[in-house]
Coordinates of C-alpha atoms in Angstrom, one line a residue:
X21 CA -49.6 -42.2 14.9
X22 CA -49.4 -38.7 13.3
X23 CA -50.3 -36.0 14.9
X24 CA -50.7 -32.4 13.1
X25 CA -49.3 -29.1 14.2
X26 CA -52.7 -27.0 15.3
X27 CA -52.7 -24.9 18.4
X28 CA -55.9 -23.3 17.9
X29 CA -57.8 -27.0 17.9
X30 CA -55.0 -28.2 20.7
X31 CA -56.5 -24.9 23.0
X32 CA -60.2 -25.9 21.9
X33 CA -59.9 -29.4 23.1
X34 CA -58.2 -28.5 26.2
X35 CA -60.6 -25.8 27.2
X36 CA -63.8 -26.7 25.9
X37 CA -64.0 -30.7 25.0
X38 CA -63.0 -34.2 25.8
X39 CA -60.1 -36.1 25.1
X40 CA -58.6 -39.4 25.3
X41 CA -54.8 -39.1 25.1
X42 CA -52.7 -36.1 26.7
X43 CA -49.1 -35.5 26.8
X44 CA -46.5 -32.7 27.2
X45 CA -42.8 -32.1 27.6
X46 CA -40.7 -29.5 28.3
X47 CA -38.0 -28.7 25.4
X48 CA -35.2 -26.7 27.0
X49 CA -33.7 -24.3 24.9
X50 CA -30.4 -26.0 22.5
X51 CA -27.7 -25.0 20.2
X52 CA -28.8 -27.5 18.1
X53 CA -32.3 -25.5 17.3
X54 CA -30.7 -22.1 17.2
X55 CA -28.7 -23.7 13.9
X56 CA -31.6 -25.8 12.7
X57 CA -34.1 -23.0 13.0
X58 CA -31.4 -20.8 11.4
X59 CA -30.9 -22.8 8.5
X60 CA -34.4 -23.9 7.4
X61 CA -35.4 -19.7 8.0
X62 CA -32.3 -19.1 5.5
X63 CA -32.1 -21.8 3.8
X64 CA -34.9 -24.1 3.3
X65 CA -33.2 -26.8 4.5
X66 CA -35.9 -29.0 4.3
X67 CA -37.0 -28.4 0.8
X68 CA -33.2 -29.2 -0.2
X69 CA -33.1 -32.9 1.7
X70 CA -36.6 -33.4 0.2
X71 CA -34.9 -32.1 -3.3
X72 CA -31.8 -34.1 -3.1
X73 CA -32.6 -37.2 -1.8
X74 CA -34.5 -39.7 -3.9
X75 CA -37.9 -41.1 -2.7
X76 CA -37.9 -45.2 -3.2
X77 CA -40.9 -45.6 -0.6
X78 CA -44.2 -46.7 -2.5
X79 CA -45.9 -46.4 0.8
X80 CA -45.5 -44.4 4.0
X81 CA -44.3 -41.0 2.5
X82 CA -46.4 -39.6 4.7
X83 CA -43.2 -39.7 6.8
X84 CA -41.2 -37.4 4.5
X85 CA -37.5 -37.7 3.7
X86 CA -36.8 -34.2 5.5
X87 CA -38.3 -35.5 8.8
X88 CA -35.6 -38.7 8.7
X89 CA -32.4 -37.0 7.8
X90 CA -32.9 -33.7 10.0
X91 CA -33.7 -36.3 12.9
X92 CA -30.5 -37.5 12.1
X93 CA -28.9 -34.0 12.0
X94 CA -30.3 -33.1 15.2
X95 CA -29.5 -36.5 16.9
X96 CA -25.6 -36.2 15.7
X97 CA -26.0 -32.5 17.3
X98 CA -26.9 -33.8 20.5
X99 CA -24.6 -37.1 20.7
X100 CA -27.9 -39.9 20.4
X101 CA -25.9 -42.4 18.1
X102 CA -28.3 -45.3 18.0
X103 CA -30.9 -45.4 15.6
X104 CA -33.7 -45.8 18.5
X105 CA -32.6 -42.2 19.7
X106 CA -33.7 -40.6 16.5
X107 CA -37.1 -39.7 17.7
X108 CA -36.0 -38.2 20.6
X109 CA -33.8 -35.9 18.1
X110 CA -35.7 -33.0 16.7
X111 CA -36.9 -30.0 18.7
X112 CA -36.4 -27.4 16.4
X113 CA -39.5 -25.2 16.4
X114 CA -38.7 -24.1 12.9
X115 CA -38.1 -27.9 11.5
X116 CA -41.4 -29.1 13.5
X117 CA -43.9 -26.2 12.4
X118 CA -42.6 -26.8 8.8
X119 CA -43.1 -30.3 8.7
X120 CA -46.3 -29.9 10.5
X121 CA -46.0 -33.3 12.4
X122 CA -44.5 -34.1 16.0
X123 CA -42.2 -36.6 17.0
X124 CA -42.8 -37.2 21.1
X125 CA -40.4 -38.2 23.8
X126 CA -42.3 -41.5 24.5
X127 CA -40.7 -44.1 22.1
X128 CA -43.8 -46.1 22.3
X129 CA -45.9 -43.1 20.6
X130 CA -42.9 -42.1 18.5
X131 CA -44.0 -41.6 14.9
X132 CA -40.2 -42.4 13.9
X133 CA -40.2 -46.0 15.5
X134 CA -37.1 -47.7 14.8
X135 CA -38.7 -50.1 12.6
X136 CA -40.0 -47.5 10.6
X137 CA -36.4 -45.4 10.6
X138 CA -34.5 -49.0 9.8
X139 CA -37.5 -49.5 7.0
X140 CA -37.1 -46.0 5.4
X141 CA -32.7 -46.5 5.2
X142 CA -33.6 -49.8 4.2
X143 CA -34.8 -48.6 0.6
X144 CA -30.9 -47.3 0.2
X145 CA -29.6 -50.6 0.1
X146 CA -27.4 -51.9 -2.5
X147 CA -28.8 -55.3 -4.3
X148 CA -26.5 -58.3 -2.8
X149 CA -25.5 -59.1 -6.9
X150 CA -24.2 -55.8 -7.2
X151 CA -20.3 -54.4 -6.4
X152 CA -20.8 -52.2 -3.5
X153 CA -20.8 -48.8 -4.8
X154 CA -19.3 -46.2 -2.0
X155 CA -20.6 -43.5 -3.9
X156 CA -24.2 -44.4 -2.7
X157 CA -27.1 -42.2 -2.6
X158 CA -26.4 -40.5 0.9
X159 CA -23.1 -39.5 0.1
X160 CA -24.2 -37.8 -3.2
X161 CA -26.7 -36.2 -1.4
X162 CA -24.5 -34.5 0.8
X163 CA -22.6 -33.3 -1.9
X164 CA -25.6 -32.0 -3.7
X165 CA -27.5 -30.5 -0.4
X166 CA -23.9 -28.8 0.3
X167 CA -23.5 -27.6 -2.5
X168 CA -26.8 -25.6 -2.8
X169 CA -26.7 -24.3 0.7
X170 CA -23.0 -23.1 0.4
X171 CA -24.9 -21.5 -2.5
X172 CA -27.7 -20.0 -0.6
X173 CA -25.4 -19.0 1.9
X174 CA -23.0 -17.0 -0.5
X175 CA -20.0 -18.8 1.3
X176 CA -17.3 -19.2 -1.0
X177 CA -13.1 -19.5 -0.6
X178 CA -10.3 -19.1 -2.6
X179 CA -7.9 -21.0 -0.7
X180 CA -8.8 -25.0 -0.4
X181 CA -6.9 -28.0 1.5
X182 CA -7.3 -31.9 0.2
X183 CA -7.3 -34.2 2.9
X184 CA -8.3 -38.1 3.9
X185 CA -8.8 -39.6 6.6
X186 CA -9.9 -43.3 8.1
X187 CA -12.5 -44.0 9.5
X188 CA -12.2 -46.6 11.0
X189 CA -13.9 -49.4 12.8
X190 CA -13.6 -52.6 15.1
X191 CA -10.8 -54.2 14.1
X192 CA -12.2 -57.7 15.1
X193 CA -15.4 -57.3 13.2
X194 CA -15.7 -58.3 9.9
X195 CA -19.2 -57.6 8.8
X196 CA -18.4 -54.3 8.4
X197 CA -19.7 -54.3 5.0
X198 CA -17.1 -52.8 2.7
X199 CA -14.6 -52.4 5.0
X200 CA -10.7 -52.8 4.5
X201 CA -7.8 -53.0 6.2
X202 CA -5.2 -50.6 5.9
X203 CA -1.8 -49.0 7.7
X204 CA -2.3 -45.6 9.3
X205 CA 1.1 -44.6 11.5
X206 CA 2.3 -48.7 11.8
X207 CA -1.3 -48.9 13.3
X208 CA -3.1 -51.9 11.4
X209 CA -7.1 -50.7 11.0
X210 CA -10.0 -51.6 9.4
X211 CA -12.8 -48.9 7.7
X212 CA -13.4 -46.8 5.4
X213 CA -11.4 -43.9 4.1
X214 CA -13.2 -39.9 3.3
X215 CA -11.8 -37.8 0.8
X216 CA -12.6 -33.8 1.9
X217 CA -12.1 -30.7 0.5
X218 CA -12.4 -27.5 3.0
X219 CA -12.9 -24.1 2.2
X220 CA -11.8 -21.1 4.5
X221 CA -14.5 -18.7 5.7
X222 CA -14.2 -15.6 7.1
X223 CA -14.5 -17.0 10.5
X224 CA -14.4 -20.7 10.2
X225 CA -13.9 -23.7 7.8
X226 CA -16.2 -25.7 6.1
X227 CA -16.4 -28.8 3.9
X228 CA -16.8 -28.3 0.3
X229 CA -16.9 -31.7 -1.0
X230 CA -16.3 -35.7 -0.1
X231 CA -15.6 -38.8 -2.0
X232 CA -16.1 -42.5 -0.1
X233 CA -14.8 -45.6 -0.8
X234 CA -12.5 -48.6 1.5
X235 CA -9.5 -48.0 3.1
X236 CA -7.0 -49.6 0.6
X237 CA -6.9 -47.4 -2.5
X238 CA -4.4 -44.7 -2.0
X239 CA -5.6 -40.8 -1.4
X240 CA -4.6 -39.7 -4.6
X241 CA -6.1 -42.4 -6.6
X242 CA -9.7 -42.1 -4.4
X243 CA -9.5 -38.0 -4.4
X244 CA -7.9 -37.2 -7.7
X245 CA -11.2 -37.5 -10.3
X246 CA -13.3 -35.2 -7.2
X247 CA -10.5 -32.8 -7.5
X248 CA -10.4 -32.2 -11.3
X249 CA -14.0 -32.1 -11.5
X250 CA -14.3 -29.9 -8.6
X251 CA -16.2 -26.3 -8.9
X252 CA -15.2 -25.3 -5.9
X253 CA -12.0 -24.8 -7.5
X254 CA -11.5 -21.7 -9.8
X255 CA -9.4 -19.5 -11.4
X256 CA -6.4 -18.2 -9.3
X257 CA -7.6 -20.3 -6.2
X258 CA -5.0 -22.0 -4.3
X259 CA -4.8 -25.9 -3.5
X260 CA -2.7 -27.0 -0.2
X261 CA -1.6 -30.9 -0.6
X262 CA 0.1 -33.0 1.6
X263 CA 2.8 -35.6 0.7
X264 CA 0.3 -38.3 -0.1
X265 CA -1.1 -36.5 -3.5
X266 CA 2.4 -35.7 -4.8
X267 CA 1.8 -36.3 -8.7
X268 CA 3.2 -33.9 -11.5
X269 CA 0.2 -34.9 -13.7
X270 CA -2.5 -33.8 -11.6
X271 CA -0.6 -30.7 -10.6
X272 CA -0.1 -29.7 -14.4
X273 CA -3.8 -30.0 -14.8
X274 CA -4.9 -28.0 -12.2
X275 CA -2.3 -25.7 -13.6
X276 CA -4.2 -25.4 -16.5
X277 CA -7.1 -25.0 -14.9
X278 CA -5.8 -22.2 -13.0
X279 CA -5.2 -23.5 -9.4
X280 CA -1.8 -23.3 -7.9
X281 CA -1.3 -26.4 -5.7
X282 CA 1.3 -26.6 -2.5
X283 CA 2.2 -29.1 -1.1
X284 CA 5.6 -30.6 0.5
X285 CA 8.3 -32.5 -1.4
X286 CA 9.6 -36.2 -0.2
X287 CA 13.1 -36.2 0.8
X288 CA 14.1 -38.7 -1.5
X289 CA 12.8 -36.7 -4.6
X290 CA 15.7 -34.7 -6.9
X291 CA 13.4 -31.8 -6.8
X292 CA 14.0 -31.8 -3.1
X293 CA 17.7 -32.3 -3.5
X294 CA 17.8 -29.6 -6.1
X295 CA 15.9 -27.5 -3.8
X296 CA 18.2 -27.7 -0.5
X297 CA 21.5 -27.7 -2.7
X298 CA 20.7 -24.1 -3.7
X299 CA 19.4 -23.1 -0.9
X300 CA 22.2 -23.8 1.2
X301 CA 24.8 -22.1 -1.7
X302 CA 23.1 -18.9 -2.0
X303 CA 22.8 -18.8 1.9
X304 CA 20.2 -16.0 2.7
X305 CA 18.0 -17.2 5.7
X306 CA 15.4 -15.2 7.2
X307 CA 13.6 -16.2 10.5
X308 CA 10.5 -18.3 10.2
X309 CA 7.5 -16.4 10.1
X310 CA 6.2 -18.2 13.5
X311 CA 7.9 -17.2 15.9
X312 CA 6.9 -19.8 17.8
X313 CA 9.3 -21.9 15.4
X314 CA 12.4 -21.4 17.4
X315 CA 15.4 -22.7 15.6
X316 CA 14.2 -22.1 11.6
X317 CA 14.8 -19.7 9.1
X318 CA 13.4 -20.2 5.5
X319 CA 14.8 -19.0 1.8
X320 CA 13.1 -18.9 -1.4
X321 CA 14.3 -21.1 -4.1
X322 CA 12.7 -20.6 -7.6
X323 CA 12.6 -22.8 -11.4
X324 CA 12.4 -25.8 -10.1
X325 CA 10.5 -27.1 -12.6
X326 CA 12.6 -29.0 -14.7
X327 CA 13.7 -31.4 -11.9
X328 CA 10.3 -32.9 -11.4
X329 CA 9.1 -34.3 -14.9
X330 CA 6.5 -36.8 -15.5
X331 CA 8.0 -39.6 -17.6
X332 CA 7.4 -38.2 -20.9
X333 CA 9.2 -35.5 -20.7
X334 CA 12.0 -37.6 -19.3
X335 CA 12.4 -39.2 -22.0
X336 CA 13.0 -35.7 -24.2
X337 CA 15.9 -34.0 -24.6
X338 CA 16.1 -30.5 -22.4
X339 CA 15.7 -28.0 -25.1
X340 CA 12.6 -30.0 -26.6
X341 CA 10.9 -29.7 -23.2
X342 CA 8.3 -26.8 -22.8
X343 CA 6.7 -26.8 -19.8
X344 CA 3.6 -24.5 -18.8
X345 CA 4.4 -23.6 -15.1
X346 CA 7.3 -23.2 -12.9
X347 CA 7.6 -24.4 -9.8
X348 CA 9.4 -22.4 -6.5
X349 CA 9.8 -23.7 -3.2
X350 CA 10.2 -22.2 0.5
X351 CA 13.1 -24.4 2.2
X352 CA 12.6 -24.5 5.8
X353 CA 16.2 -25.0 7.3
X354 CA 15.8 -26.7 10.8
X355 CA 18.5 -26.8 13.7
X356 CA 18.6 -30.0 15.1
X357 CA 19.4 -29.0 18.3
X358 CA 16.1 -27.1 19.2
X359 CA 13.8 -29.1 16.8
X360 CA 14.4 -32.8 18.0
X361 CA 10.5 -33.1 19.2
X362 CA 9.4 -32.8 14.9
X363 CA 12.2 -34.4 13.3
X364 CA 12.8 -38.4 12.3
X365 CA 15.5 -40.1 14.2
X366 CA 17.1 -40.3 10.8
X367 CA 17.2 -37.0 10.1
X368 CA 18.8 -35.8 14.1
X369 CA 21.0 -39.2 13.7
X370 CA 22.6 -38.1 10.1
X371 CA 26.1 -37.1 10.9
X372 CA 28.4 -34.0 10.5
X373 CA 25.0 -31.9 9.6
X374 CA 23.7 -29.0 12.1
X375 CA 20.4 -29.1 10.0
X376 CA 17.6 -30.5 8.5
X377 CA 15.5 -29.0 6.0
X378 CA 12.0 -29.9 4.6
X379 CA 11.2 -28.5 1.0
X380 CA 7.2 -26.9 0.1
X381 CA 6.7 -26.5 -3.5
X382 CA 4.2 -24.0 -4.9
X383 CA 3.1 -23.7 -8.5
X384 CA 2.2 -19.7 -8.3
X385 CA 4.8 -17.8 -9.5
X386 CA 5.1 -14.9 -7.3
X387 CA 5.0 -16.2 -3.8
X388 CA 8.3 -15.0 -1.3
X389 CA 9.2 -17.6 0.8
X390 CA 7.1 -15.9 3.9
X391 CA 4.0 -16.3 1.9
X392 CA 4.3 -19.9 1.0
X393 CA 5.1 -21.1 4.6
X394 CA 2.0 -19.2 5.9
X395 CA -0.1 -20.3 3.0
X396 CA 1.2 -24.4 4.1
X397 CA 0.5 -23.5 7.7
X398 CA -3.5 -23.5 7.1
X399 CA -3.4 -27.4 6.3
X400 CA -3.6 -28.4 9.7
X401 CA -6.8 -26.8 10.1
X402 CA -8.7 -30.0 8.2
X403 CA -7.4 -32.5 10.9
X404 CA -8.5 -30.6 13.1
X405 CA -11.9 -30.7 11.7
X406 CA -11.5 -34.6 11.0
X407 CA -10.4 -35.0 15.0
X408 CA -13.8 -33.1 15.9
X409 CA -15.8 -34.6 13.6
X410 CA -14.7 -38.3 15.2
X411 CA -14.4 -37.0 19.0
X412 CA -17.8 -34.9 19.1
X413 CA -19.8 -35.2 15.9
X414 CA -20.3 -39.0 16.1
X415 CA -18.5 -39.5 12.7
X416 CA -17.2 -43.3 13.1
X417 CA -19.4 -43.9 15.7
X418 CA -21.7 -46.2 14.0
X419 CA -24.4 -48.9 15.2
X420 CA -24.8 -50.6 12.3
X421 CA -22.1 -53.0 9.9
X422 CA -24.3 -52.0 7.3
X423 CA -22.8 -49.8 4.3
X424 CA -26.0 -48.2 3.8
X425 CA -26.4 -46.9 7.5
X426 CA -22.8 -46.4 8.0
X427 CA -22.8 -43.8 5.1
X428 CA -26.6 -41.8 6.2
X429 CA -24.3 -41.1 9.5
X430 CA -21.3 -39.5 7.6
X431 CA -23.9 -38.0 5.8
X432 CA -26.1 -35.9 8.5
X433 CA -22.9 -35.9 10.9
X434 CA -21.2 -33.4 8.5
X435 CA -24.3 -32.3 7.2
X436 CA -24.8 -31.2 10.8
X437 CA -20.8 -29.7 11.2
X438 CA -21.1 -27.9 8.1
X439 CA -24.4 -26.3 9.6
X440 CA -22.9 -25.0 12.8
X441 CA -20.3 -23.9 10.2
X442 CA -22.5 -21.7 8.4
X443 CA -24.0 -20.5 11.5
X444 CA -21.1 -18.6 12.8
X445 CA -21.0 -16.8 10.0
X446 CA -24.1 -15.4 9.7
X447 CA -24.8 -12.3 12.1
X448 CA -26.5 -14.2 14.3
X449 CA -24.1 -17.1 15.1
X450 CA -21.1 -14.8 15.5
X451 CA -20.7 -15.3 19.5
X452 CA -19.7 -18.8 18.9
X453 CA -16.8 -17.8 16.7
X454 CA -14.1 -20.1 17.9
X455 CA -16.3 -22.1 19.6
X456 CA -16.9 -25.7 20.2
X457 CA -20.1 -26.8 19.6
X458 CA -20.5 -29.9 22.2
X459 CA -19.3 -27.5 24.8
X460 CA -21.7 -24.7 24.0
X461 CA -24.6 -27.2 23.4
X462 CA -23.8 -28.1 26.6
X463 CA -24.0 -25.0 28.3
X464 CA -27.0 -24.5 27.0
X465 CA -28.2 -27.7 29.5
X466 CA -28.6 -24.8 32.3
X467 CA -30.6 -22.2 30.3
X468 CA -33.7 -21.8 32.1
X469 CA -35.2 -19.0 29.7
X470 CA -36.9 -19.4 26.5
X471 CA -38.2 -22.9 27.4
X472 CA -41.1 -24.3 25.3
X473 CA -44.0 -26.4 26.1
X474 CA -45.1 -29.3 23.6
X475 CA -48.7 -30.4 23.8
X476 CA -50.1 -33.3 22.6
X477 CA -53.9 -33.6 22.6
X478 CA -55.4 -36.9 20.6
X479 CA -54.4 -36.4 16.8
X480 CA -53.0 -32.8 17.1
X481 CA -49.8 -30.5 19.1
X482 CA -48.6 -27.5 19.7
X483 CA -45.9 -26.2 21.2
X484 CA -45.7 -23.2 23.4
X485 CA -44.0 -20.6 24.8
X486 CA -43.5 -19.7 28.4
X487 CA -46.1 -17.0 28.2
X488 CA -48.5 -18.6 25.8
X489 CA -48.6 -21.6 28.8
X490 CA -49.1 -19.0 31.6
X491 CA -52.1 -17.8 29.9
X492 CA -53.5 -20.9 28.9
X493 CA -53.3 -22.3 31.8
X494 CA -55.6 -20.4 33.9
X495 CA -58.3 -20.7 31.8
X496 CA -58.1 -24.8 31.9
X497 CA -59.9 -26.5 34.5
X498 CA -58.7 -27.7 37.6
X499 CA -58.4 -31.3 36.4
X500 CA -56.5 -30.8 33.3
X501 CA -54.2 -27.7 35.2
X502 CA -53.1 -31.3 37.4
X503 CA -52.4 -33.3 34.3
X504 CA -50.1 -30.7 33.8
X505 CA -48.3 -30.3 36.5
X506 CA -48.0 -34.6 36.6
X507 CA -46.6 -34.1 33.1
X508 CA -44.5 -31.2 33.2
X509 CA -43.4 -31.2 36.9
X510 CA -43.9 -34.3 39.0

């Protein structure tokens, strides 16, 4: 049943007629509404999932698109992972007022029943004749709602990481629609595989962009058209790779484009050989910039360029080859002795040598050497985000095999990160800097101020405030101050 927002005829009804259905809960102050009312106040959060999300409902739109996904949002914030949770999601007093309809406690007078929530993601299936097509509705609309509130938000970055990651799922299931197996570490999984691009903030991260698809195609193949289309990338930004998107081509486009890329070279590469040679000859180490890297100094090594060339210029002679860029590197020399915890057994194994060494490349032409290994030192930041977006944001933690579902949850679980995100940079989100959001929601379990008061009286609610309750209450009579207190209390 739907039930309207109106506390003037919710007070009327209580103090002055008959009813036939009564109910109220408590909703104890969250996290999860601080961001939600903080993002529909600033921006409009629910006319951009009602903007970028098409409607294929012929009926029931009375239940708007907004009310579905920011259930999800809200139920990713507060760890309810199965789809019959959802109604329980959503007490954001911004998100509620705005929408004008309630969603209660009691599952049996929820107006998101699951069959209705399992009705609505139903319209987002692909036909059965089709290929599956990763790049589905949900996942565009991330991309697209992102995009604008990153907009609205003025949040922008000039230095980006490229990252993938599995997500994977039971091994032993099969009806994971879509799903692949692959190798991550020697460890055989099944899944999916997310492409991300992160920007820096001021005082956190964020996700810029994702691209879907199975596990088995490689990260550069599934990342490398999201990357050369990407406008989050401009003109003197800087692009920090790991091993896996190691390709000259793509590299000499962004290039062009204006991005300089960094990224680590394979030991087996003769860029990495050339690299390492002259570092060692010219000899002039300086300490790592960590100093919590005991035992390595670094050197700067520059025009490199001409010993990593795609295959076309191979095949020239050296004078007829003009090339566009140069490429530098920072060599990182490593004593064995005090490093043995990060190197390969190869590497500590490999005889008459005190060191090892690992080669970053950079495209921009004036880095030192310092610069470079500081810039490279940022990349870990995005597994970090992917570890918190599995181990608290519900990312792979999925109740359904089917694609559809699977990708609505990546969808409002990052929508939901990338909230909190944008939160702590905004004046009033600034004490959570540095912050986990699971463990402050939690705190927040034994707030007793600011607790509101939800109403439900026939066909209308409101929702109250401590103060507002206090004052109704005395004027109710004695029978409906007890239904109350059996409510709210008992």
């Amino acid at each position: 049943m739907i039930r309207t927002l109106n506390k003037e005829k919710v007070i009327k009804i209580l103090t002055e007629e008959e009813y036939e259905y009564m109910n109220a809960f408590n909703i104890i102050p969250n996290l999860s509404d601080k961001v939600l009312d903080y993002a529909e106040k600033n921006y409009e959060i629910i006319e951009m999932t009602s903007q970028y999300l098409e409607e294929k409902r012929k009926q029931n739109t009375n239940l708007s698109i907004p009310l579905f996904v920011l259930a999800g949002v809200q139920a990713r914030m507060k760890r309810l992972f199965a789809i019959s949770e959802l109604p329980l999601a959503i007490t954001s007093q911004e998100i509620i007022e705005k929408l004008g309809i309630n969603i209660e406690y009691h599952l049996e007078e929820s107006l998101l029943k699951e069959s209705n929530i399992r009705a609505f993601l139903g319209r987002y299936k692909q036909e059965k004749d089709k290929p599956l097509e990763f790049q589905n509705e949900f996942i565009k609309s991330f991309n697209q709602i992102n995009k604008e509130l990153l907009k609205k938000a003025k949040l922008t970055s000039d230095i980006h990481v490229l990252d993938c990651t599995i997500c994977d799922v039971n091994f032993n299931n099969e009806n994971y629609e879509g799903s692949t197996i692959t190798y991550k570490g020697g460890e055989k999984l099944r899944g999916y595989k997310l492409g991300v691009l992160r920007g820096f903030g001021p005082n956190s991260g964020f996700i810029e962009e994702i691209v879907m698809n199975t596990a088995k195609p490689h990260d550069l193949k599934m990342s490398k058209d999201m990357i050369l289309k990407s406008e989050y990338l401009k003109l003197g930004d800087d692009l920090i790779e790991d091993r896996g998107f190691l390709d000259i081509k793509m590299i000499r486009k962004l290039f062009k484009k204006g991005v300089n890329v960094t990224i680590p070279a394979k030991k087996n590469m003769e860029i990495h050989t050339a690299a390492v040679t002259e570092a060692v000859s010219k000899n002039e180490w300086k300490k790592h910039p960590n100093t919590k890297r005991k035992g390595q100094d670094i050197t700067l090594v520059s025009n490199l360029e001409m010993f990593w060339l795609d295959e076309k210029d191979k095949e020239k002679k050296p004078e007829n080859i003009h090339l566009e860029y140069s490429m530098h590197a920072a060599v990182i020399r490593f004593e064995k002795k005090l490093n043995q915890s990060i190197l390969t057994d190869a590497e500590i194994l490999k005889e008459d040598e005190k060191y090892a060494y690992a080669v970053i490349l950079t495209t921009h032409p004036t880095r030192s050497a310092e610069e470079i290994i500081k810039l490279y030192e940022l990349r870990p930041e995005i597994e970090e985000d992917f570890r918190q977006l599995k181990d608290f944001w519900g990312l792979t933690e999925y109740r359904s095999t089917q694609y559809h579902i699977i990708s609505f949850v990546i969808m409002v679980s990052l929508l939901g990160y990338n909230l909190y995100q944008l939160y702590k940079e905004s004046e009033e989100g600034k004490d959570y800097i540095g912050k986990s959001f699971i463990v402050e929601q939690r705190h927040g379990l034994y707030v007793v101020k600011n607790v509101r008061t939800a109403i439900i009286i026939d066909n209308y609610f409101a929702i109250f405030w401590q103060d507002e309750l206090l004052d109704l209450y005395v004027e109710l009579s004695k029978e409906n101050r007890e239904r109350l207190k059996q409510l709210l209390i008992l």
